[in-house]
């Protein structure tokens, strides 16, 4: 009988601790990921750009080997718990804002180039928004890149990240993006005139440590 009473009490405690929370917390609490950007994370040098892509994605300014670059950065990606909004905050040093061409979130494991999933260039002129080395922006599902067709590629092949690596279904929501972040397969990549193809510096996103 005593054992039965203890089991009953334990069950009641478990049930009471699983009560529904205030829905408003979904918009005011966050899951946070961060990245420290560096040239060392780029998987190749500008001199290794594939010949077929030199004209379209090759550097237009003298490049510098990864180990000699002074560019560094830190970026934070915060998802609201209800996954309706995400917030990006970035700080960079050692980069001339006038040289910035593109800034993205890509998907791909460390050391691997992957497709663009968020194009920050669509949210304003990067040379101006990153002029003081700091920048913040709010994202919604509308900012998740999904291109049904790419020039020169068979119709129907999407550009965006797969919702699950290895599957054809594509990421179209912040919920899918957060799922990829948990797996460690999202990264920031900054592209400049001197380092256009691989990028000036890259930062793999991981869960922020308290």
Short mmCIF file of C-alpha atoms in Angstrom, two decimals:
data_model
loop_
_atom_site.label_atom_id
_atom_site.label_comp_id
_atom_site.label_asym_id
_atom_site.label_seq_id
_atom_site.Cartn_x
_atom_site.Cartn_y
_atom_site.Cartn_z
CA UNK A 1 0.00 0.00 0.00
CA UNK A 2 2.81 2.40 0.90
CA UNK A 3 4.50 1.75 -2.45
CA UNK A 4 1.25 2.45 -4.27
CA UNK A 5 0.83 5.77 -2.46
CA UNK A 6 4.39 6.81 -3.40
CA UNK A 7 3.71 5.95 -7.04
CA UNK A 8 0.51 8.00 -6.98
CA UNK A 9 2.29 11.03 -5.50
CA UNK A 10 5.07 10.76 -8.08
CA UNK A 11 2.53 10.60 -10.89
CA UNK A 12 0.76 13.70 -9.61
CA UNK A 13 4.03 15.64 -9.45
CA UNK A 14 4.91 14.69 -13.03
CA UNK A 15 1.46 15.70 -14.30
CA UNK A 16 1.49 19.04 -12.48
CA UNK A 17 4.94 19.94 -13.86
CA UNK A 18 3.78 19.42 -17.45
CA UNK A 19 1.07 22.08 -17.45
CA UNK A 20 0.68 24.37 -20.47
CA UNK A 21 2.73 27.57 -20.53
CA UNK A 22 1.71 31.09 -21.40
CA UNK A 23 1.68 31.24 -25.24
CA UNK A 24 3.21 34.73 -25.09
CA UNK A 25 6.47 33.12 -23.96
CA UNK A 26 6.89 31.76 -27.49
CA UNK A 27 7.69 35.23 -28.80
CA UNK A 28 9.79 36.40 -25.84
CA UNK A 29 12.04 33.40 -25.15
CA UNK A 30 14.77 32.21 -27.50
CA UNK A 31 17.00 29.39 -28.69
CA UNK A 32 20.43 30.90 -29.37
CA UNK A 33 23.26 29.91 -31.72
CA UNK A 34 26.56 31.70 -32.27
CA UNK A 35 29.56 31.65 -34.59
CA UNK A 36 33.05 33.06 -34.43
CA UNK A 37 34.01 33.95 -38.01
CA UNK A 38 37.55 33.51 -39.30
CA UNK A 39 39.31 32.99 -42.67
CA UNK A 40 40.70 29.69 -41.33
CA UNK A 41 37.24 28.09 -41.66
CA UNK A 42 37.08 28.68 -45.43
CA UNK A 43 37.58 25.35 -47.25
CA UNK A 44 39.87 26.77 -49.93
CA UNK A 45 41.97 29.67 -51.21
CA UNK A 46 40.85 32.15 -53.86
CA UNK A 47 43.49 30.71 -56.21
CA UNK A 48 41.56 27.40 -56.16
CA UNK A 49 38.35 28.78 -57.71
CA UNK A 50 37.08 26.36 -60.39
CA UNK A 51 38.00 27.62 -63.88
CA UNK A 52 34.40 27.59 -65.05
CA UNK A 53 33.41 30.01 -62.25
CA UNK A 54 36.33 32.45 -62.40
CA UNK A 55 34.45 34.98 -64.54
CA UNK A 56 31.26 34.95 -62.51
CA UNK A 57 32.56 34.33 -58.97
CA UNK A 58 36.28 35.06 -59.13
CA UNK A 59 37.99 37.83 -57.17
CA UNK A 60 38.16 41.35 -58.62
CA UNK A 61 40.87 42.51 -56.18
CA UNK A 62 44.20 41.00 -55.06
CA UNK A 63 43.58 38.11 -52.65
CA UNK A 64 45.41 37.16 -49.46
CA UNK A 65 46.05 33.63 -48.11
CA UNK A 66 43.73 32.62 -45.28
CA UNK A 67 46.44 32.57 -42.62
CA UNK A 68 47.49 36.15 -43.45
CA UNK A 69 44.03 37.77 -43.24
CA UNK A 70 43.12 39.91 -40.23
CA UNK A 71 39.34 39.68 -40.67
CA UNK A 72 37.40 38.28 -37.72
CA UNK A 73 33.77 38.31 -36.63
CA UNK A 74 31.14 37.11 -34.19
CA UNK A 75 27.53 36.41 -35.08
CA UNK A 76 24.46 35.44 -33.06
CA UNK A 77 21.32 33.81 -34.46
CA UNK A 78 18.33 33.77 -32.06
CA UNK A 79 15.09 31.93 -32.81
CA UNK A 80 11.93 32.81 -30.89
CA UNK A 81 10.54 29.65 -29.28
CA UNK A 82 7.37 29.89 -31.40
CA UNK A 83 9.64 30.03 -34.51
CA UNK A 84 7.86 33.04 -36.00
CA UNK A 85 10.94 35.29 -35.86
CA UNK A 86 14.71 35.03 -35.82
CA UNK A 87 17.21 37.76 -34.99
CA UNK A 88 20.77 38.13 -36.26
CA UNK A 89 23.44 40.28 -34.61
CA UNK A 90 26.92 40.51 -36.14
CA UNK A 91 30.16 42.29 -35.28
CA UNK A 92 33.20 42.32 -37.57
CA UNK A 93 36.74 43.66 -37.56
CA UNK A 94 39.51 43.81 -40.15
CA UNK A 95 37.16 44.23 -43.11
CA UNK A 96 36.72 47.32 -45.29
CA UNK A 97 32.94 47.75 -45.67
CA UNK A 98 33.42 49.07 -49.22
CA UNK A 99 34.90 45.69 -50.21
CA UNK A 100 31.91 43.63 -49.04
CA UNK A 101 29.96 42.00 -51.87
CA UNK A 102 27.75 39.38 -50.21
CA UNK A 103 26.87 38.09 -46.76
CA UNK A 104 24.85 34.90 -46.30
CA UNK A 105 23.79 32.07 -44.09
CA UNK A 106 24.58 28.83 -45.94
CA UNK A 107 23.95 25.23 -45.00
CA UNK A 108 26.74 22.70 -45.00
CA UNK A 109 28.98 20.91 -42.50
CA UNK A 110 32.37 22.38 -41.54
CA UNK A 111 34.81 22.60 -44.45
CA UNK A 112 32.10 22.10 -47.09
CA UNK A 113 30.53 24.71 -49.38
CA UNK A 114 26.74 24.67 -49.27
CA UNK A 115 23.85 26.59 -50.82
CA UNK A 116 22.56 29.95 -49.57
CA UNK A 117 19.57 29.82 -47.25
CA UNK A 118 19.45 33.50 -46.15
CA UNK A 119 20.78 36.32 -48.35
CA UNK A 120 21.40 39.41 -46.22
CA UNK A 121 21.97 41.46 -49.39
CA UNK A 122 18.21 41.41 -49.91
CA UNK A 123 17.78 43.40 -46.69
CA UNK A 124 19.85 46.44 -47.67
CA UNK A 125 23.18 47.63 -49.02
CA UNK A 126 25.78 45.66 -47.07
CA UNK A 127 28.53 48.26 -47.44
CA UNK A 128 26.25 50.73 -45.66
CA UNK A 129 24.60 48.43 -43.12
CA UNK A 130 27.99 47.04 -42.04
CA UNK A 131 29.78 50.41 -42.24
CA UNK A 132 30.49 50.53 -38.49
CA UNK A 133 31.25 46.81 -38.20
CA UNK A 134 27.98 46.04 -36.41
CA UNK A 135 24.63 44.99 -37.76
CA UNK A 136 21.35 43.46 -36.62
CA UNK A 137 18.28 42.27 -38.50
CA UNK A 138 14.99 40.46 -37.93
CA UNK A 139 14.10 37.44 -40.10
CA UNK A 140 10.81 35.72 -40.92
CA UNK A 141 9.89 32.80 -43.16
CA UNK A 142 9.88 35.24 -46.08
CA UNK A 143 13.67 35.62 -45.76
CA UNK A 144 14.39 31.92 -46.26
CA UNK A 145 15.77 31.58 -49.79
CA UNK A 146 14.03 29.17 -52.12
CA UNK A 147 14.78 29.35 -55.84
CA UNK A 148 12.83 26.91 -58.00
CA UNK A 149 15.09 27.26 -61.01
CA UNK A 150 18.69 28.35 -61.46
CA UNK A 151 20.13 29.65 -64.71
CA UNK A 152 21.86 26.91 -66.64
CA UNK A 153 20.57 24.13 -64.39
CA UNK A 154 17.76 21.67 -65.08
CA UNK A 155 14.35 23.16 -64.07
CA UNK A 156 13.01 22.05 -60.72
CA UNK A 157 16.39 21.84 -58.97
CA UNK A 158 16.13 24.08 -55.87
CA UNK A 159 18.98 26.21 -54.53
CA UNK A 160 17.99 26.31 -50.89
CA UNK A 161 19.12 23.99 -48.12
CA UNK A 162 17.38 20.64 -47.69
CA UNK A 163 15.16 20.51 -44.62
CA UNK A 164 17.11 17.35 -43.75
CA UNK A 165 20.54 16.82 -45.32
CA UNK A 166 20.32 14.10 -47.95
CA UNK A 167 16.63 14.62 -48.76
CA UNK A 168 15.08 16.64 -51.61
CA UNK A 169 12.54 18.45 -49.42
CA UNK A 170 13.76 22.03 -49.05
CA UNK A 171 14.00 24.41 -46.13
CA UNK A 172 11.26 27.03 -46.43
CA UNK A 173 10.64 27.99 -42.80
CA UNK A 174 12.52 29.24 -39.76
CA UNK A 175 11.49 25.99 -38.05
CA UNK A 176 13.49 24.01 -40.61
CA UNK A 177 16.37 26.47 -40.28
CA UNK A 178 16.48 26.02 -36.51
CA UNK A 179 16.50 22.25 -36.97
CA UNK A 180 19.58 22.56 -39.21
CA UNK A 181 21.24 24.88 -36.68
CA UNK A 182 20.82 22.21 -33.99
CA UNK A 183 22.71 19.78 -36.24
CA UNK A 184 25.60 22.25 -36.68
CA UNK A 185 25.15 22.55 -40.46
CA UNK A 186 24.54 26.29 -40.82
CA UNK A 187 27.29 28.87 -41.28
CA UNK A 188 27.79 32.58 -41.90
CA UNK A 189 29.91 33.47 -44.93
CA UNK A 190 31.17 36.93 -45.86
CA UNK A 191 32.27 37.49 -49.47
CA UNK A 192 34.51 40.39 -50.51
CA UNK A 193 36.06 41.69 -53.73
CA UNK A 194 39.32 39.90 -52.91
CA UNK A 195 37.72 36.68 -51.64
CA UNK A 196 34.53 36.12 -53.57
CA UNK A 197 34.14 32.40 -54.23
CA UNK A 198 35.01 30.72 -50.92
CA UNK A 199 34.63 33.91 -48.93
CA UNK A 200 36.61 36.31 -46.77
CA UNK A 201 35.69 34.55 -43.54
CA UNK A 202 33.26 31.92 -42.37
CA UNK A 203 31.66 30.99 -39.06
CA UNK A 204 29.98 27.65 -38.33
CA UNK A 205 26.96 28.12 -36.05
CA UNK A 206 26.65 26.12 -32.82
CA UNK A 207 24.44 26.33 -29.75
CA UNK A 208 25.58 29.27 -27.62
CA UNK A 209 27.19 28.31 -24.35
CA UNK A 210 25.79 30.00 -21.19
#
